mmCIF file of C-alpha atoms and ligand atoms in Angstrom:
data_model
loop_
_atom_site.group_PDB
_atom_site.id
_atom_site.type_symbol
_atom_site.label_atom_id
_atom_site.label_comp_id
_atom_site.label_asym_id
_atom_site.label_seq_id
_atom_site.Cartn_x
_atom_site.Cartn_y
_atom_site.Cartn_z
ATOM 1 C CA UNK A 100 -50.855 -5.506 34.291
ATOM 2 C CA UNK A 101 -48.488 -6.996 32.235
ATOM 3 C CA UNK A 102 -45.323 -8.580 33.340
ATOM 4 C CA UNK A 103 -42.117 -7.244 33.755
ATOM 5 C CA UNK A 104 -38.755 -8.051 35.334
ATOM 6 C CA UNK A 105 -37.768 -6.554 38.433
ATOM 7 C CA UNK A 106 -34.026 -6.081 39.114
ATOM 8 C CA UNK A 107 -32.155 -4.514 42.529
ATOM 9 C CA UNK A 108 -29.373 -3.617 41.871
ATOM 10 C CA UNK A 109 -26.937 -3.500 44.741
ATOM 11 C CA UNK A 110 -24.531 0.162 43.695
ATOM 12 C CA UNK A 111 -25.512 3.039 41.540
ATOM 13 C CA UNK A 112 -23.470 2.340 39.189
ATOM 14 C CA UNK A 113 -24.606 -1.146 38.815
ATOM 15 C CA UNK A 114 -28.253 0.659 38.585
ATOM 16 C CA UNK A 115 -26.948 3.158 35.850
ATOM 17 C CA UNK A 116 -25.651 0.049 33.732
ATOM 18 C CA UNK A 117 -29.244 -1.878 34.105
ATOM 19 C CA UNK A 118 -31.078 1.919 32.958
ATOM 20 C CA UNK A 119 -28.674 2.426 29.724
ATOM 21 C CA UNK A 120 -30.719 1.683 27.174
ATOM 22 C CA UNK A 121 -32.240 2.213 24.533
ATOM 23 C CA UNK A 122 -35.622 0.762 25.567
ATOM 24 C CA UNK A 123 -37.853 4.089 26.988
ATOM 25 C CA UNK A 124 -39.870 1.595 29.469
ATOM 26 C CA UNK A 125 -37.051 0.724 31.635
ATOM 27 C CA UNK A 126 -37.284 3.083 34.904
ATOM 28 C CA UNK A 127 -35.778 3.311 38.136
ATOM 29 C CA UNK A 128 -38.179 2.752 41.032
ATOM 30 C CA UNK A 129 -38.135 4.358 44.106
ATOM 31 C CA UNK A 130 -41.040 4.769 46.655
ATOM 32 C CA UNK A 131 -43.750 3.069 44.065
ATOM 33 C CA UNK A 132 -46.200 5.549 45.083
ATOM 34 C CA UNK A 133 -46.242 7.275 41.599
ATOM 35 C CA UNK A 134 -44.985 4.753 38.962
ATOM 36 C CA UNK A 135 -47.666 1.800 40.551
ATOM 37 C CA UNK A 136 -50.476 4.340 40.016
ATOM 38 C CA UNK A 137 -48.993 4.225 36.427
ATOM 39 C CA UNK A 138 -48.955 0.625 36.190
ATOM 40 C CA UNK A 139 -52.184 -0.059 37.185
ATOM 41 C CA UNK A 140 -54.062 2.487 35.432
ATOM 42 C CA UNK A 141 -51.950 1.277 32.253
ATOM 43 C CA UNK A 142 -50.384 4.346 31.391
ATOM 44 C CA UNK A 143 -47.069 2.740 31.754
ATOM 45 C CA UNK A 144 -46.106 -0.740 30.851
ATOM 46 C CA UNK A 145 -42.632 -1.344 31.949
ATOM 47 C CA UNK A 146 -40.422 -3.983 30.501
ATOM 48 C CA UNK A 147 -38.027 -3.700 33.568
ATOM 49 C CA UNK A 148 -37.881 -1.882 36.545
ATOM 50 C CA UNK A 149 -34.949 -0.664 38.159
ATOM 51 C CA UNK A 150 -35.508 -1.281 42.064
ATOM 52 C CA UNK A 151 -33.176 1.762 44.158
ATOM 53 C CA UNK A 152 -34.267 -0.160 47.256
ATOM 54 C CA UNK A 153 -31.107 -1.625 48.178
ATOM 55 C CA UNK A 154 -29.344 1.767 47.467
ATOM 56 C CA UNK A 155 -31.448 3.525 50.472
ATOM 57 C CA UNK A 156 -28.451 2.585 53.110
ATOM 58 C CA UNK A 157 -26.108 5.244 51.100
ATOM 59 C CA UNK A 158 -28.289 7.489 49.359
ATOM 60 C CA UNK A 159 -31.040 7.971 52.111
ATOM 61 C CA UNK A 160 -28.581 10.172 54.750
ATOM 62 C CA UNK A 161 -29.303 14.409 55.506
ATOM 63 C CA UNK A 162 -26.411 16.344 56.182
ATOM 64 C CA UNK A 163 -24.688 19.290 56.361
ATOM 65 C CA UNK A 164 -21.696 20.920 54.896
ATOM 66 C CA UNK A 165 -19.161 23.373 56.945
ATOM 67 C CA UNK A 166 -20.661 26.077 54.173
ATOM 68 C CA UNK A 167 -24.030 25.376 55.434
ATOM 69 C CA UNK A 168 -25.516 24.118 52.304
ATOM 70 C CA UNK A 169 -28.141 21.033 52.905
ATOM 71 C CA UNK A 170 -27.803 17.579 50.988
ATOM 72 C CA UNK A 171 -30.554 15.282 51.220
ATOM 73 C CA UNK A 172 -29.988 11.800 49.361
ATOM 74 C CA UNK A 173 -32.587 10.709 46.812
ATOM 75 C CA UNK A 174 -33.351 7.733 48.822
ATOM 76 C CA UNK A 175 -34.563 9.706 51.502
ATOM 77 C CA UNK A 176 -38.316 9.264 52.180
ATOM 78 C CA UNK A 177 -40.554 12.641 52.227
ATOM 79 C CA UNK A 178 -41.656 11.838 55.622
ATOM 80 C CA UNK A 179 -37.860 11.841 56.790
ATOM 81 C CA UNK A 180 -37.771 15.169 55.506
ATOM 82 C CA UNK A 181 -40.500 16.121 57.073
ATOM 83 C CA UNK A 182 -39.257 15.209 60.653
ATOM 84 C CA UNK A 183 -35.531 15.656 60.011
ATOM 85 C CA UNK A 184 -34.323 18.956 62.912
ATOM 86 C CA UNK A 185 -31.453 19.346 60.717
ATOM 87 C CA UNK A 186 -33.835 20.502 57.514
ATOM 88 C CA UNK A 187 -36.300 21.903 59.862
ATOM 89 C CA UNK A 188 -33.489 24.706 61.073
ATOM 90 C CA UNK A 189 -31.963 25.089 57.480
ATOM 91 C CA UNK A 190 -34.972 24.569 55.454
ATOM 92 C CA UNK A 191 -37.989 25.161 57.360
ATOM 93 C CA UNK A 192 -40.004 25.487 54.517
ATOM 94 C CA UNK A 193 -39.837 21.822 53.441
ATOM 95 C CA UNK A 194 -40.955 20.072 56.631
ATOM 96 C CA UNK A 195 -44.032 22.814 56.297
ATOM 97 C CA UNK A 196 -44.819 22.157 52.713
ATOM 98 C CA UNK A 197 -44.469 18.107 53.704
ATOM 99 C CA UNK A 198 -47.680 18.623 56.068
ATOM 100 C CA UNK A 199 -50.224 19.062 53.294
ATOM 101 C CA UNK A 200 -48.407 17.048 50.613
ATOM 102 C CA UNK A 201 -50.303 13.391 49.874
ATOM 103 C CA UNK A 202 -50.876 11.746 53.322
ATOM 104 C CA UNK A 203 -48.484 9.992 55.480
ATOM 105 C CA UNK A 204 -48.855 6.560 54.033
ATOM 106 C CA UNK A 205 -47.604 8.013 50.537
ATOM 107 C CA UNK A 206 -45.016 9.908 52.396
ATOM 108 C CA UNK A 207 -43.307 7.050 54.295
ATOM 109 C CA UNK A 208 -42.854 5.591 50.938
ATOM 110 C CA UNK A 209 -42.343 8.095 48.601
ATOM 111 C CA UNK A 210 -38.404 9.335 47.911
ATOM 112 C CA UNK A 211 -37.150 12.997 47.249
ATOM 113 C CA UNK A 212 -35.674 11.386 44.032
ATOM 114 C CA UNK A 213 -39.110 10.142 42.703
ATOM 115 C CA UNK A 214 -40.838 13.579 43.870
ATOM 116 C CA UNK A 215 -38.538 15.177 41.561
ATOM 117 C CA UNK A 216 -38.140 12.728 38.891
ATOM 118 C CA UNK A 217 -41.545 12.386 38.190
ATOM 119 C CA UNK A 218 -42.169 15.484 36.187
ATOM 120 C CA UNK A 219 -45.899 15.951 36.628
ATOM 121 C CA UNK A 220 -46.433 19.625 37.164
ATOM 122 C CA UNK A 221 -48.566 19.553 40.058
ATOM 123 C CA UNK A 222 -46.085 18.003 42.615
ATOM 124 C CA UNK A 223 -45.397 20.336 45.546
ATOM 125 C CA UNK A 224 -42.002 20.007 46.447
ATOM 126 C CA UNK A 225 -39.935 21.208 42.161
ATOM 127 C CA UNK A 226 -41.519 25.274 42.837
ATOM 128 C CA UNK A 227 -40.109 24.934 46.242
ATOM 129 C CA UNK A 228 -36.965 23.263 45.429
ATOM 130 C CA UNK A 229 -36.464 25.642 42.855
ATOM 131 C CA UNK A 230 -37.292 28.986 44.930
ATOM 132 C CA UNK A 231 -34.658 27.635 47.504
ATOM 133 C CA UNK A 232 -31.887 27.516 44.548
ATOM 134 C CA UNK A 233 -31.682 24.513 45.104
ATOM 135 C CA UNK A 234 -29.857 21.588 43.022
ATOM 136 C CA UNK A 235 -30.227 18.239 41.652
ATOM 137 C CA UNK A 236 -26.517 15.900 41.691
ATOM 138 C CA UNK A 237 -28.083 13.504 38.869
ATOM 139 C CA UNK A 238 -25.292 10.486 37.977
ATOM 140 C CA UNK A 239 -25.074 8.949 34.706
ATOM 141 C CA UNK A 240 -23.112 6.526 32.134
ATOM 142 C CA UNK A 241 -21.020 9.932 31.424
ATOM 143 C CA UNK A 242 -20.348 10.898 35.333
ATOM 144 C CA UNK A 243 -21.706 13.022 37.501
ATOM 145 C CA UNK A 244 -23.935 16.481 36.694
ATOM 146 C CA UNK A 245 -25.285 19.321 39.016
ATOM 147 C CA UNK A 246 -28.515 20.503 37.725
ATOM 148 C CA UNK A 247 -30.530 23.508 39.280
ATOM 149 C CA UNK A 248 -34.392 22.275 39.864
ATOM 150 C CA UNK A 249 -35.484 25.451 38.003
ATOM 151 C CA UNK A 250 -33.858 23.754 34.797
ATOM 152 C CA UNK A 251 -35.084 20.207 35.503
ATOM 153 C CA UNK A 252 -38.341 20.303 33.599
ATOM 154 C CA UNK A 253 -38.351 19.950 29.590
ATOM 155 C CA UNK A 254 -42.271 19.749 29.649
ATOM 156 C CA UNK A 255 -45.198 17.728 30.504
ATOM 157 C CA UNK A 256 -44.006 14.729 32.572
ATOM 158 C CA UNK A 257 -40.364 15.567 31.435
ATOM 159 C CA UNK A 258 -37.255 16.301 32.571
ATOM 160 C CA UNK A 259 -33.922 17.024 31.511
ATOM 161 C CA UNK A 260 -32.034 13.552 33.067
ATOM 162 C CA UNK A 261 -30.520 11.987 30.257
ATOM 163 C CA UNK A 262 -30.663 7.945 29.073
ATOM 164 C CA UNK A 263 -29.265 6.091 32.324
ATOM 165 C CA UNK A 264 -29.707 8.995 34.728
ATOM 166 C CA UNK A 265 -30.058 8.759 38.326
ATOM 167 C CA UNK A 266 -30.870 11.160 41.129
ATOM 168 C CA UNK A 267 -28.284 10.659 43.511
ATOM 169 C CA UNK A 268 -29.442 13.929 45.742
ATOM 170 C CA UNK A 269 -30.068 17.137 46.121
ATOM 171 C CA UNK A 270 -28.427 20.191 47.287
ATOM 172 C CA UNK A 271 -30.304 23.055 49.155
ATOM 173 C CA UNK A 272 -27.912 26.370 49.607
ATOM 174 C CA UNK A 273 -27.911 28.097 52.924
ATOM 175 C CA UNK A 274 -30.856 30.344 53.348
ATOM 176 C CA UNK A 275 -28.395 33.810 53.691
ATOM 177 C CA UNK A 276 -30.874 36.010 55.221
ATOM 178 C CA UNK A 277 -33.892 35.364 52.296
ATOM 179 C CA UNK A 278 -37.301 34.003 53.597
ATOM 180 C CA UNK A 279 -39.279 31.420 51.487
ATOM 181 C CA UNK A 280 -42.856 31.056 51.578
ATOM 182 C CA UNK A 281 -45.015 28.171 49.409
ATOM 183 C CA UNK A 282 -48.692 28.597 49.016
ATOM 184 C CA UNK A 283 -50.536 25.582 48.246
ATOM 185 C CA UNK A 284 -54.606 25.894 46.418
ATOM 186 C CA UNK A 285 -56.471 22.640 46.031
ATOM 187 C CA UNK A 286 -59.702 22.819 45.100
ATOM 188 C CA UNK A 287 -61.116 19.437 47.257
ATOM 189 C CA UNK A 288 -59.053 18.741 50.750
ATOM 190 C CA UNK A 289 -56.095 20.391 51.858
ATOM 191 C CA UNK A 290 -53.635 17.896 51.223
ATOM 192 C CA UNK A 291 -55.097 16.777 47.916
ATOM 193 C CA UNK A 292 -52.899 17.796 44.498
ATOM 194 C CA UNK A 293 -52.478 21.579 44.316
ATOM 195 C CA UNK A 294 -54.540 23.426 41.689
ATOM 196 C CA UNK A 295 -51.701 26.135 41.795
ATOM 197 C CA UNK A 296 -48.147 26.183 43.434
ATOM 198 C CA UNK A 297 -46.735 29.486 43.996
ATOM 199 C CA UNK A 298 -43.490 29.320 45.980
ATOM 200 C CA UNK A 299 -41.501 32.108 46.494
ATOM 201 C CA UNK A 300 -37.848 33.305 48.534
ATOM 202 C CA UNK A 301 -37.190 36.611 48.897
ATOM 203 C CA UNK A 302 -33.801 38.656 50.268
ATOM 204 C CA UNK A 303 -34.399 42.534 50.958
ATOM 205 C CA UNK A 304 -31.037 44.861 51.616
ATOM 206 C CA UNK A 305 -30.628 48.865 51.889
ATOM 207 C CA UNK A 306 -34.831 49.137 51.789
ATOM 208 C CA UNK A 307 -35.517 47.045 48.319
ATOM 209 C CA UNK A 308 -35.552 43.422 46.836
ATOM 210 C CA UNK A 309 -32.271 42.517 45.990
ATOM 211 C CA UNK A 310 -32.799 38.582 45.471
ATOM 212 C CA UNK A 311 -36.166 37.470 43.921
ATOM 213 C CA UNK A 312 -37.445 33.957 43.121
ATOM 214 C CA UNK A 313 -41.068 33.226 42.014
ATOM 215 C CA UNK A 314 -42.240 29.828 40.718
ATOM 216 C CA UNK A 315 -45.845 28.999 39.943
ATOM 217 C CA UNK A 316 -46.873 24.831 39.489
ATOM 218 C CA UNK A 317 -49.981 22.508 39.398
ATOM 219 C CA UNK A 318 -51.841 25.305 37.137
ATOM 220 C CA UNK A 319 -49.284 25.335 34.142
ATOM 221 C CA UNK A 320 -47.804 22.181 31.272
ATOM 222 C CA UNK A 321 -44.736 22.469 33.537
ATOM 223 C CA UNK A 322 -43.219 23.859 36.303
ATOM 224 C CA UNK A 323 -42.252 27.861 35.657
ATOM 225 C CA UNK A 324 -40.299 30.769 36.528
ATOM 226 C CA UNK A 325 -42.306 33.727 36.522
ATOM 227 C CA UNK A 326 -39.229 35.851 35.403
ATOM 228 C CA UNK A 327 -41.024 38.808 34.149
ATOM 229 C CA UNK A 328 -42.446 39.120 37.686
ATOM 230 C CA UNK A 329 -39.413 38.885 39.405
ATOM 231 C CA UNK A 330 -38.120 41.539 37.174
ATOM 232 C CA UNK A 331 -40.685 43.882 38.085
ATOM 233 C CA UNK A 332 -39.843 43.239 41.962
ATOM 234 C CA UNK A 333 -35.972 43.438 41.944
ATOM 235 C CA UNK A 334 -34.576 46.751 42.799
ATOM 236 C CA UNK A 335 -37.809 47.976 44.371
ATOM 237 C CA UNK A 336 -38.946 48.695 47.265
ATOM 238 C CA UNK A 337 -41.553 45.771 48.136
ATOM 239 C CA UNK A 338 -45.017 48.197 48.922
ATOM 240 C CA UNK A 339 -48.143 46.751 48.571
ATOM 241 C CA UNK A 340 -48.943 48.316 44.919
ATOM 242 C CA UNK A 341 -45.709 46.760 43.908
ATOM 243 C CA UNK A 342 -46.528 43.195 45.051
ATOM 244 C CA UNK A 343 -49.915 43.555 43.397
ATOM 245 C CA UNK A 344 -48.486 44.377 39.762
ATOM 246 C CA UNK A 345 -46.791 41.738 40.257
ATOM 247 C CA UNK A 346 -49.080 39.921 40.994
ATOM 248 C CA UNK A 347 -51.000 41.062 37.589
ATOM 249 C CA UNK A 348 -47.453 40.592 35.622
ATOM 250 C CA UNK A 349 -47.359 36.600 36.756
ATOM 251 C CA UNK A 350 -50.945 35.922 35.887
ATOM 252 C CA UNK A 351 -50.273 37.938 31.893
ATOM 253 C CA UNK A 352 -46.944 35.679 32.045
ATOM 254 C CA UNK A 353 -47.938 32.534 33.084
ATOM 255 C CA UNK A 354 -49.493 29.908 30.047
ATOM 256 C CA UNK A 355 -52.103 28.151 32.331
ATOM 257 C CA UNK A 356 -54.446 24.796 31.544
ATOM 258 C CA UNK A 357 -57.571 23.610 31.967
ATOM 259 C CA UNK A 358 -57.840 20.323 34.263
ATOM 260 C CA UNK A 359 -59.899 18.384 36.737
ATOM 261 C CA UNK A 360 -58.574 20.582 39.231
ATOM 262 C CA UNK A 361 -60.035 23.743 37.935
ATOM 263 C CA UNK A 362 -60.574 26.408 34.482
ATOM 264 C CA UNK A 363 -57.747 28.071 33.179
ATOM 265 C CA UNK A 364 -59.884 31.127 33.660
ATOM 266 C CA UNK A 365 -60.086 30.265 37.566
ATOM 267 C CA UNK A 366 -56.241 29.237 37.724
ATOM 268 C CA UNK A 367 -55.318 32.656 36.007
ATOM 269 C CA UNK A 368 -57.130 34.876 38.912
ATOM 270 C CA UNK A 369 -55.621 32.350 41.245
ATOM 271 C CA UNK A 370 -52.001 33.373 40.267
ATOM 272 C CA UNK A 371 -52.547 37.047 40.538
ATOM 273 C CA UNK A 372 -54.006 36.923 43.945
ATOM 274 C CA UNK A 373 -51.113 34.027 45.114
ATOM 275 C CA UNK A 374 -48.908 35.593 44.152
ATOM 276 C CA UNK A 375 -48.981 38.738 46.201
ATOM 277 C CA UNK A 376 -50.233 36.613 49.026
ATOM 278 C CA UNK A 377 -47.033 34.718 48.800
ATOM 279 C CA UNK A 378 -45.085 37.902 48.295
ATOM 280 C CA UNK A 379 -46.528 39.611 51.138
ATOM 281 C CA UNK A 380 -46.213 36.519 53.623
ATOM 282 C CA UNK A 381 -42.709 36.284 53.012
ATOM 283 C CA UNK A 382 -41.883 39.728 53.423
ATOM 284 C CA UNK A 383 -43.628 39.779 56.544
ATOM 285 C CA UNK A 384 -41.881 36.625 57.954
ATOM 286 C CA UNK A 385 -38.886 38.892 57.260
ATOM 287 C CA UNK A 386 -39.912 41.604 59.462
ATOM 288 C CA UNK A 387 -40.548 39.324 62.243
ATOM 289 C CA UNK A 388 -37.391 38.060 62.360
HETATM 290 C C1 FAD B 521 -52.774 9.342 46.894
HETATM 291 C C2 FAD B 521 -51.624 10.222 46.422
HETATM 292 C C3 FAD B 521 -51.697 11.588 46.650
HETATM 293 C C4 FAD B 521 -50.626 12.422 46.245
HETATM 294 N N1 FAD B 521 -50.691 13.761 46.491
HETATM 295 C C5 FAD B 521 -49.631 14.546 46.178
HETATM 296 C C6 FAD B 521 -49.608 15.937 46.499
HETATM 297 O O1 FAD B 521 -50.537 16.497 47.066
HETATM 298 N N2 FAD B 521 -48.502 16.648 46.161
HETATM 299 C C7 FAD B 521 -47.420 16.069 45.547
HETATM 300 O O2 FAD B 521 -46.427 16.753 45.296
HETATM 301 N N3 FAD B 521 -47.425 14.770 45.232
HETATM 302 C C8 FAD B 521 -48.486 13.996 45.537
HETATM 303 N N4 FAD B 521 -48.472 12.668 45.229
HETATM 304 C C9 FAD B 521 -47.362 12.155 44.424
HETATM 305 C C10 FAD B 521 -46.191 11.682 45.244
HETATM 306 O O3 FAD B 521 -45.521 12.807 45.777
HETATM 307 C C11 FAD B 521 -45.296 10.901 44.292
HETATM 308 O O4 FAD B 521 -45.988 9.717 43.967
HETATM 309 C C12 FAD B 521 -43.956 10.568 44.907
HETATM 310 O O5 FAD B 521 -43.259 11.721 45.289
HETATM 311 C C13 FAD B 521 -43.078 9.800 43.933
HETATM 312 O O6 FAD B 521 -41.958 9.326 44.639
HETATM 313 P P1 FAD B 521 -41.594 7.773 44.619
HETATM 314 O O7 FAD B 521 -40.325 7.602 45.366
HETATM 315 O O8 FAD B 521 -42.740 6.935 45.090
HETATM 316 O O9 FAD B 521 -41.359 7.602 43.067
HETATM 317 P P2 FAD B 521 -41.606 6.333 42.114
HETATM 318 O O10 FAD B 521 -43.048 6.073 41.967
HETATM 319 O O11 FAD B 521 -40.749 5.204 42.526
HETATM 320 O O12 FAD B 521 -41.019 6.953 40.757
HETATM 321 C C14 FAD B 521 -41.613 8.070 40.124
HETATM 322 C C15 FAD B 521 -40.863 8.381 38.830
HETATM 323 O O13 FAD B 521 -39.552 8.854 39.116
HETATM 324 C C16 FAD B 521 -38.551 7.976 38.572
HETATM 325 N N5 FAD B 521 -37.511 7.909 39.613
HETATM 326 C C17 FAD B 521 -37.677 7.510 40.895
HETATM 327 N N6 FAD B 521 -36.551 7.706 41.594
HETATM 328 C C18 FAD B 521 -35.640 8.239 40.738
HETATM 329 C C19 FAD B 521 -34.288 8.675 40.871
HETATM 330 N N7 FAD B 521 -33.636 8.630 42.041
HETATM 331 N N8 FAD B 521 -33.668 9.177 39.776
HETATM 332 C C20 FAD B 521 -34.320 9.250 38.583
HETATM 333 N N9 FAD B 521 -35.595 8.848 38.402
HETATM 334 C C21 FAD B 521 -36.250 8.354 39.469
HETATM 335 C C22 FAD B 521 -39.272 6.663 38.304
HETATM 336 O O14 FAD B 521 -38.670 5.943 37.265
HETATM 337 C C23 FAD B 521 -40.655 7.165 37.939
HETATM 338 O O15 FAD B 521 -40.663 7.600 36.596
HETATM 339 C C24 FAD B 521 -49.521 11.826 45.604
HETATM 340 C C25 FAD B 521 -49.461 10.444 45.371
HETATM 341 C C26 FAD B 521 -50.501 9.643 45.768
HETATM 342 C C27 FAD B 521 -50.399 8.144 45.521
#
């Protein structure tokens, strides 16, 4: 490993000033958990790292709003999601998505900010970010942005923050009635990287879907809305042959890729039959409710 210079900053702003530049190999750095893997494997050689540590006293808190929507600072370590009550009642799905995501070592380290700034497609938590509407407040050199997580991903290992960009948190909208479902296939043990993501919330009123989102992960360059699919679904009355062409539709949609984690053949019959499973177990959460 080469070296590098290590900086920690004390305000955001301060850490915003250190990340403007030109110079692509100076990063912000969270948890670790991600960008050491980098470093040691030599994928990334950083010139200067950009230590949030001293930011986690203000950007680490979970709270909610007198609208009911959810803001978790990018500071805030997965496993604190995973145990918070206040997420558990207003986002249930992320303390159940938490359970089978790494293993508790990476999660006491790792930081909603790096899980989301990361940008490779197979992390968990972007589909089911994005299913829950939920949004990114990134701060920059230019002020402050909202950005939805559906929009956060440019491509492989990309995202949309700009030069000097930080996650400051994120912003989860009440749930209003929709149920959310993630379903999670890994090919070796259950917590290991997904093979596919599907994640999925769903809001039914007078008999059909009114409110549809479907993301699929892990199996494709970069996270992805499986609009055509939703399309199909909205307006409809959700039987079973409906949630199995869509099923079909998200599989034709969907551009998938070969990895270590499985063939693109495999992954393809893997989002048709996720897809309805996720479909199905969120509509049935909704009619035990
Ligand atoms: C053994 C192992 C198993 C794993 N299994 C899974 C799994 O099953 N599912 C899954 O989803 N993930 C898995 N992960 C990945 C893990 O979730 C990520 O490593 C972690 O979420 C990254 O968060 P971090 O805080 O450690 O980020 P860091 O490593 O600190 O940073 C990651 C990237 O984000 C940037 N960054 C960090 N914080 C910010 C910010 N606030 N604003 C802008 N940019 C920022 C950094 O510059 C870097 O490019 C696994 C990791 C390991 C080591």
């Amino acid at each position: 490993m080469r070296g590098f210079e290590l900086v920690r900053p004390a305000t955001l702003e301060e850490a915003i000033r250190l990340l403007d530049t030109d110079d692509p190999t100076v990063r912000p750095l969270s948890g670790g958990t991600a960008i050491m893997q980098m470093m040691k494997t030599g994928i990334f050689k950083p010139s200067r790292l950009v230590s949030l540590s001293s930011l986690a006293g203000d950007h680490s808190a979970i709270t909610l709003d007198d609208k009911g929507f959810l803001s978790i600072g990018a500071m805030t370590t997965l496993a604190a999601v995973e145990h918070s009550q206040v997420v558990l009642q207003h986002a249930p799905l992320l303390p159940k998505v938490m359970k089978r995501l790494a293993n508790v070592r990476v999660r006491n380290a790792a930081t909603v900010g790096g899980a989301l700034a990361h940008g490779d497609p197979h992390m968990d938590l972007p589909p089911v970010l994005a299913a829950l509407d939920a949004e990114v407040i990134a701060q920059g050199p230019g002020g402050q942005r909202r950005i939805p997580v559906a929009d956060l991903y440019a491509g492989y290992f990309e995202t949309v923050l700009q030069r000097g960009e930080i996650i400051a948190s994120v912003s989860v909208p009440p749930r209003n009635g929709c149920n959310s479902v993630y379903r999670k296939t890994t090919t070796r043990t259950a917590d290991d990287w997904p093979a596919l993501g599907v994640a999925t919330s769903l809001g039914r009123g007078e008999g059909v879907l009114q409110h549809v989102r479907l993301f699929a992960s892990a199996a494709t360059e970069r996270m992805t809305r499986l609009g055509s699919a939703e399309a199909h679904l909205r307006g409809n009355r959700p039987e079973a042959k409906l949630l199995e062409e869509a099923g079909r539709i998200a599989a034709q949609e969907v551009e998938v890729i070969d990895d270590a984690h499985g063939s693109a053949a495999y992954k393809v019959a893997l989002v048709a039959v996720q897809v309805r499973r996720a479909l199905h177990e969120a509509l049935q959460q909704g009619s035990e409710q």
